[in-house]
CSV table of C-alpha atoms in Angstrom, one decimal:
chain,number,residue,atom,x,y,z
A,39,UNK,CA,-71.8,162.3,-212.0
A,40,UNK,CA,-74.7,162.5,-209.9
A,41,UNK,CA,-77.0,163.9,-212.2
A,42,UNK,CA,-76.6,161.1,-214.4
A,43,UNK,CA,-76.9,158.4,-212.2
A,44,UNK,CA,-80.5,160.1,-211.1
A,45,UNK,CA,-81.7,160.1,-214.9
A,46,UNK,CA,-80.8,156.7,-215.3
A,47,UNK,CA,-82.9,155.6,-212.3
A,48,UNK,CA,-85.7,158.0,-213.4
A,49,UNK,CA,-85.4,156.0,-217.2
A,50,UNK,CA,-85.7,152.6,-215.5
A,51,UNK,CA,-88.4,153.0,-213.5
A,52,UNK,CA,-90.9,154.6,-216.3
A,53,UNK,CA,-90.0,151.7,-218.8
A,54,UNK,CA,-91.4,149.5,-215.7
A,55,UNK,CA,-94.4,151.4,-215.4
A,56,UNK,CA,-95.1,151.7,-219.1
A,57,UNK,CA,-95.0,147.9,-219.6
A,58,UNK,CA,-97.1,147.2,-216.3
A,59,UNK,CA,-99.6,150.0,-218.1
A,60,UNK,CA,-99.7,148.2,-221.6
A,61,UNK,CA,-100.4,144.7,-220.0
A,62,UNK,CA,-103.3,146.1,-217.8
A,63,UNK,CA,-105.1,147.9,-220.9
A,64,UNK,CA,-105.4,145.1,-223.4
A,65,UNK,CA,-109.0,143.7,-223.0
A,66,UNK,CA,-109.3,140.1,-223.5
A,67,UNK,CA,-112.4,138.3,-224.6
A,68,UNK,CA,-114.0,135.9,-222.3
A,69,UNK,CA,-112.9,132.4,-222.8
A,70,UNK,CA,-110.6,133.3,-225.6
A,71,UNK,CA,-107.5,131.4,-226.1
A,72,UNK,CA,-105.5,134.3,-227.3
A,73,UNK,CA,-105.7,136.4,-224.3
A,74,UNK,CA,-102.1,137.0,-223.3
A,75,UNK,CA,-100.9,136.9,-219.7
A,76,UNK,CA,-100.2,140.4,-217.9
A,77,UNK,CA,-96.5,140.7,-218.2
A,78,UNK,CA,-94.6,142.7,-215.3
A,79,UNK,CA,-90.6,143.8,-216.0
A,80,UNK,CA,-88.8,144.6,-212.8
A,81,UNK,CA,-85.1,145.6,-213.4
A,82,UNK,CA,-82.8,146.3,-210.8
A,83,UNK,CA,-82.6,150.0,-209.2
A,84,UNK,CA,-79.3,150.8,-207.7
A,85,UNK,CA,-79.2,153.5,-205.6
A,86,UNK,CA,-76.3,155.1,-204.8
A,87,UNK,CA,-76.0,158.1,-202.0
A,88,UNK,CA,-74.1,161.2,-203.7
A,89,UNK,CA,-70.7,161.6,-202.9
A,90,UNK,CA,-70.3,158.0,-201.6
A,91,UNK,CA,-67.4,155.6,-203.0
A,92,UNK,CA,-68.5,152.2,-203.6
A,93,UNK,CA,-66.6,149.7,-201.3
A,94,UNK,CA,-63.5,148.1,-203.4
A,95,UNK,CA,-63.3,150.8,-205.8
A,96,UNK,CA,-60.3,153.5,-205.9
A,97,UNK,CA,-60.5,155.9,-203.4
A,98,UNK,CA,-62.5,153.7,-201.0
A,99,UNK,CA,-62.7,154.9,-197.4
A,100,UNK,CA,-63.5,151.8,-194.9
A,101,UNK,CA,-65.8,152.5,-192.3
A,102,UNK,CA,-64.0,152.7,-188.8
A,103,UNK,CA,-64.5,149.6,-186.7
A,104,UNK,CA,-65.9,150.2,-183.5
A,105,UNK,CA,-64.5,148.1,-180.6
A,106,UNK,CA,-63.3,147.9,-177.0
A,107,UNK,CA,-61.2,150.8,-175.8
A,108,UNK,CA,-57.6,150.5,-175.9
A,109,UNK,CA,-55.7,149.8,-172.9
A,110,UNK,CA,-52.9,152.4,-172.3
A,111,UNK,CA,-49.4,151.5,-172.7
A,112,UNK,CA,-47.7,151.0,-169.3
A,113,UNK,CA,-44.4,152.5,-168.4
A,114,UNK,CA,-41.6,150.7,-167.5
A,115,UNK,CA,-40.3,151.3,-164.1
A,116,UNK,CA,-36.4,152.3,-163.8
A,117,UNK,CA,-34.6,149.6,-161.6
A,118,UNK,CA,-34.1,151.0,-158.1
A,119,UNK,CA,-30.8,152.0,-157.3
A,120,UNK,CA,-28.8,149.6,-154.6
A,121,UNK,CA,-27.6,151.7,-151.6
A,122,UNK,CA,-26.0,151.3,-148.7
A,123,UNK,CA,-24.4,153.7,-146.0
A,124,UNK,CA,-21.3,155.7,-145.7
A,125,UNK,CA,-19.8,156.8,-142.2
A,126,UNK,CA,-17.2,159.6,-141.9
A,127,UNK,CA,-15.5,160.0,-138.8
A,128,UNK,CA,-13.5,163.0,-137.6
A,129,UNK,CA,-10.7,162.2,-134.9
A,130,UNK,CA,-7.5,163.1,-133.3
A,131,UNK,CA,-4.3,160.6,-133.9
A,132,UNK,CA,-5.3,159.2,-130.3
A,133,UNK,CA,-8.6,158.6,-131.3
A,134,UNK,CA,-10.6,161.3,-129.6
A,135,UNK,CA,-14.0,162.8,-131.6
A,136,UNK,CA,-13.7,166.2,-133.1
A,137,UNK,CA,-17.2,167.4,-133.6
A,138,UNK,CA,-18.5,170.3,-135.8
A,139,UNK,CA,-16.3,169.5,-139.0
A,140,UNK,CA,-18.1,170.2,-142.6
A,141,UNK,CA,-17.4,167.1,-144.3
A,142,UNK,CA,-18.5,165.9,-148.1
A,143,UNK,CA,-18.6,163.0,-149.9
A,144,UNK,CA,-18.2,162.5,-154.1
A,145,UNK,CA,-19.5,159.6,-156.2
A,146,UNK,CA,-16.8,159.1,-158.9
A,147,UNK,CA,-18.1,157.5,-162.3
A,148,UNK,CA,-17.3,155.4,-164.1
A,149,UNK,CA,-15.6,153.2,-161.5
A,150,UNK,CA,-16.2,149.6,-160.3
A,151,UNK,CA,-16.1,149.8,-156.4
A,152,UNK,CA,-15.1,146.1,-156.5
A,153,UNK,CA,-11.9,147.1,-157.8
A,154,UNK,CA,-10.8,149.2,-154.5
A,155,UNK,CA,-9.3,152.0,-157.2
A,156,UNK,CA,-10.4,155.2,-158.6
A,157,UNK,CA,-8.7,155.6,-162.1
A,158,UNK,CA,-6.7,159.0,-161.9
A,159,UNK,CA,-7.7,161.4,-164.8
A,160,UNK,CA,-10.6,159.1,-166.2
A,161,UNK,CA,-13.6,159.7,-163.7
A,162,UNK,CA,-15.7,162.6,-162.7
A,163,UNK,CA,-17.8,163.7,-160.2
A,164,UNK,CA,-21.5,163.0,-160.5
A,165,UNK,CA,-23.2,163.1,-157.0
A,166,UNK,CA,-22.0,165.1,-154.0
A,167,UNK,CA,-23.2,164.8,-150.4
A,168,UNK,CA,-22.0,167.2,-147.8
A,169,UNK,CA,-22.7,167.4,-144.0
A,170,UNK,CA,-21.4,168.1,-140.5
A,171,UNK,CA,-19.7,165.5,-137.9
A,172,UNK,CA,-21.9,165.1,-134.6
A,173,UNK,CA,-20.4,165.4,-130.8
A,174,UNK,CA,-19.1,162.0,-131.8
A,175,UNK,CA,-17.6,162.9,-134.6
A,176,UNK,CA,-19.6,161.3,-137.1
A,177,UNK,CA,-21.6,161.8,-140.1
A,178,UNK,CA,-23.5,159.1,-142.0
A,179,UNK,CA,-25.1,159.1,-145.3
A,180,UNK,CA,-27.3,156.8,-147.0
A,181,UNK,CA,-26.2,156.8,-150.6
A,182,UNK,CA,-25.7,154.4,-153.8
A,183,UNK,CA,-23.3,151.5,-154.3
A,184,UNK,CA,-19.9,152.9,-155.7
A,185,UNK,CA,-16.5,154.7,-155.5
A,186,UNK,CA,-16.3,157.9,-153.5
A,187,UNK,CA,-13.5,160.4,-152.8
A,188,UNK,CA,-14.2,162.3,-149.3
A,189,UNK,CA,-12.6,165.2,-147.3
A,190,UNK,CA,-13.7,167.9,-145.1
A,191,UNK,CA,-13.0,171.9,-144.0
A,192,UNK,CA,-10.9,171.8,-141.2
A,193,UNK,CA,-12.5,173.9,-138.2
A,194,UNK,CA,-10.4,177.0,-137.2
A,195,UNK,CA,-8.0,176.3,-134.3
A,196,UNK,CA,-7.8,172.3,-135.3
A,197,UNK,CA,-4.6,171.0,-136.8
A,198,UNK,CA,-5.6,168.1,-139.4
A,199,UNK,CA,-3.2,165.8,-140.3
A,200,UNK,CA,-2.1,165.8,-144.2
A,201,UNK,CA,-3.0,162.9,-145.8
A,202,UNK,CA,-3.5,163.6,-149.3
A,203,UNK,CA,-6.7,162.4,-151.3
A,204,UNK,CA,-9.2,160.2,-149.6
A,205,UNK,CA,-11.1,157.4,-151.1
A,206,UNK,CA,-13.4,154.2,-150.3
A,207,UNK,CA,-16.1,152.0,-151.6
A,208,UNK,CA,-19.4,150.9,-151.1
A,209,UNK,CA,-19.3,147.4,-152.4
A,210,UNK,CA,-22.7,145.5,-151.3
A,211,UNK,CA,-26.2,146.7,-151.2
A,212,UNK,CA,-27.2,147.2,-147.5
A,213,UNK,CA,-23.5,147.2,-146.2
A,214,UNK,CA,-21.2,150.0,-144.4
A,215,UNK,CA,-18.3,151.8,-145.9
A,216,UNK,CA,-16.4,154.1,-143.1
A,217,UNK,CA,-13.8,157.0,-143.8
A,218,UNK,CA,-11.3,158.6,-141.5
A,219,UNK,CA,-10.5,162.3,-141.3
A,220,UNK,CA,-7.8,162.7,-138.6
A,221,UNK,CA,-6.3,165.6,-136.6
A,222,UNK,CA,-3.1,166.3,-134.6
A,223,UNK,CA,-3.9,166.0,-130.8
A,224,UNK,CA,-4.0,169.4,-129.1
A,225,UNK,CA,-1.8,169.8,-126.1
A,226,UNK,CA,-3.4,171.0,-123.1
A,227,UNK,CA,-3.6,175.0,-122.8
A,228,UNK,CA,-0.7,176.1,-120.6
A,229,UNK,CA,-2.3,179.4,-120.2
A,230,UNK,CA,-4.0,178.6,-116.7
A,231,UNK,CA,-0.7,177.0,-115.4
A,232,UNK,CA,1.6,180.0,-116.6
A,233,UNK,CA,-0.7,182.7,-115.5
A,234,UNK,CA,1.1,185.0,-113.1
A,235,UNK,CA,-1.4,184.7,-110.3
A,236,UNK,CA,-1.0,180.9,-110.7
A,237,UNK,CA,2.8,181.1,-110.3
A,238,UNK,CA,3.1,183.6,-107.4
A,239,UNK,CA,0.2,181.7,-105.3
A,240,UNK,CA,2.0,178.4,-105.9
A,241,UNK,CA,5.3,179.6,-105.1
A,242,UNK,CA,4.2,181.4,-102.1
A,243,UNK,CA,5.8,185.0,-103.3
A,244,UNK,CA,4.2,188.7,-102.9
A,245,UNK,CA,1.8,189.3,-105.7
A,246,UNK,CA,2.5,193.0,-105.4
A,247,UNK,CA,5.5,193.7,-107.7
A,248,UNK,CA,5.1,193.1,-111.8
A,249,UNK,CA,6.0,190.1,-112.8
A,250,UNK,CA,7.5,188.8,-116.0
A,251,UNK,CA,7.2,185.6,-117.3
A,252,UNK,CA,10.1,185.0,-120.0
A,253,UNK,CA,9.3,181.3,-120.6
A,254,UNK,CA,6.4,179.0,-119.8
A,255,UNK,CA,4.9,175.5,-121.1
A,256,UNK,CA,3.2,174.3,-118.1
A,257,UNK,CA,5.9,172.4,-116.7
A,258,UNK,CA,9.0,174.3,-117.0
A,259,UNK,CA,9.6,178.1,-116.9
A,260,UNK,CA,11.7,181.5,-115.9
A,261,UNK,CA,10.0,184.5,-114.2
A,262,UNK,CA,11.6,187.3,-112.5
A,263,UNK,CA,10.1,190.6,-110.9
A,264,UNK,CA,10.3,194.2,-111.2
A,265,UNK,CA,12.2,194.8,-107.9
A,266,UNK,CA,16.0,195.6,-107.1
A,267,UNK,CA,18.4,192.8,-107.3
A,268,UNK,CA,18.5,189.6,-109.3
A,269,UNK,CA,15.2,187.5,-108.5
A,270,UNK,CA,15.1,185.6,-111.5
A,271,UNK,CA,14.6,181.9,-111.4
A,272,UNK,CA,13.9,178.6,-113.2
A,273,UNK,CA,10.9,177.2,-112.1
A,274,UNK,CA,9.3,173.6,-112.7
A,275,UNK,CA,5.6,172.4,-112.0
A,276,UNK,CA,5.5,169.0,-110.1
A,277,UNK,CA,2.4,167.4,-108.8
A,278,UNK,CA,0.3,170.2,-109.6
A,279,UNK,CA,2.6,172.7,-108.2
A,280,UNK,CA,5.1,175.4,-109.0
A,281,UNK,CA,8.5,175.1,-107.1
A,282,UNK,CA,11.7,176.9,-107.8
A,283,UNK,CA,14.5,174.8,-109.8
A,284,UNK,CA,17.1,177.2,-109.3
A,285,UNK,CA,17.6,180.8,-108.5
A,286,UNK,CA,20.2,183.4,-110.0
A,287,UNK,CA,23.0,183.3,-109.6
A,288,UNK,CA,23.4,179.6,-109.4
A,289,UNK,CA,26.1,177.1,-110.1
A,290,UNK,CA,24.3,174.2,-111.5
A,291,UNK,CA,25.6,172.9,-114.7
A,292,UNK,CA,24.2,172.1,-117.7
A,293,UNK,CA,25.1,168.4,-117.3
A,294,UNK,CA,22.8,167.9,-114.2
A,295,UNK,CA,20.0,170.3,-115.4
A,296,UNK,CA,19.5,168.0,-118.5
A,297,UNK,CA,19.6,165.0,-116.1
A,298,UNK,CA,16.7,166.8,-114.1
A,299,UNK,CA,14.6,167.1,-117.2
A,300,UNK,CA,15.2,170.9,-117.9
A,301,UNK,CA,14.2,171.1,-121.9
A,302,UNK,CA,17.1,172.1,-124.4
A,303,UNK,CA,15.6,175.6,-124.8
A,304,UNK,CA,16.4,177.0,-121.3
A,305,UNK,CA,20.1,176.1,-121.7
A,306,UNK,CA,21.3,179.4,-121.8
A,307,UNK,CA,20.3,180.0,-118.4
A,308,UNK,CA,23.2,177.3,-117.4
A,309,UNK,CA,26.8,177.6,-117.5
A,310,UNK,CA,29.6,174.8,-117.4
């Protein structure tokens, strides 16, 4: 096709040249009216770049437009999650703090905290936070609004109150929700008061013979020594000092002993 166009352009150009030459070579007689004016014929010449496709024809490729650079698309920020504070406390029944207790907080979804209820079997844990209570028995968590279950791993030597599953609800952004995990109050350690040296010193007896402490709770006890004769006695601690309540043999009836506050576990040491 390019070759055909080239030949056509050349032919048109040749015709123009020939016509011009013929007009210029015809001599005219001076003053003659038959003289013909020179004629110039110009044909339009279409010059097409080989391989280019004229605009408007099938297969035409529009020229790329040059404009201002396109601004990058803006990425929408995800909405901020509303948060509040959850405080977990580990205390005894009398309110004394229990420090150093590992505790956890478990977000349950789906759940509406304003309903103050976690549907059993319909939610799952989607977030867990762990901590340890401080010297005041507190562990604080900044966390999102929602329904939570919480619990602890009771430390060795403690006696947690069996209260089942614990839950709390953080409803308001910036608000605070508190959960409590409780322990039984630990009775004072009777060991120092029940030590052989303590009893013998406070009773004012000889510390040489070996003593056998058959019973002692820090308030009442039974003691005897490895010496001849019946030296067993029931002792009681009042005003911070051990005293002898009754020695053996004795004639104190159980009814009188009960009135004096002797615990039921020592009933076998009394008659009548």
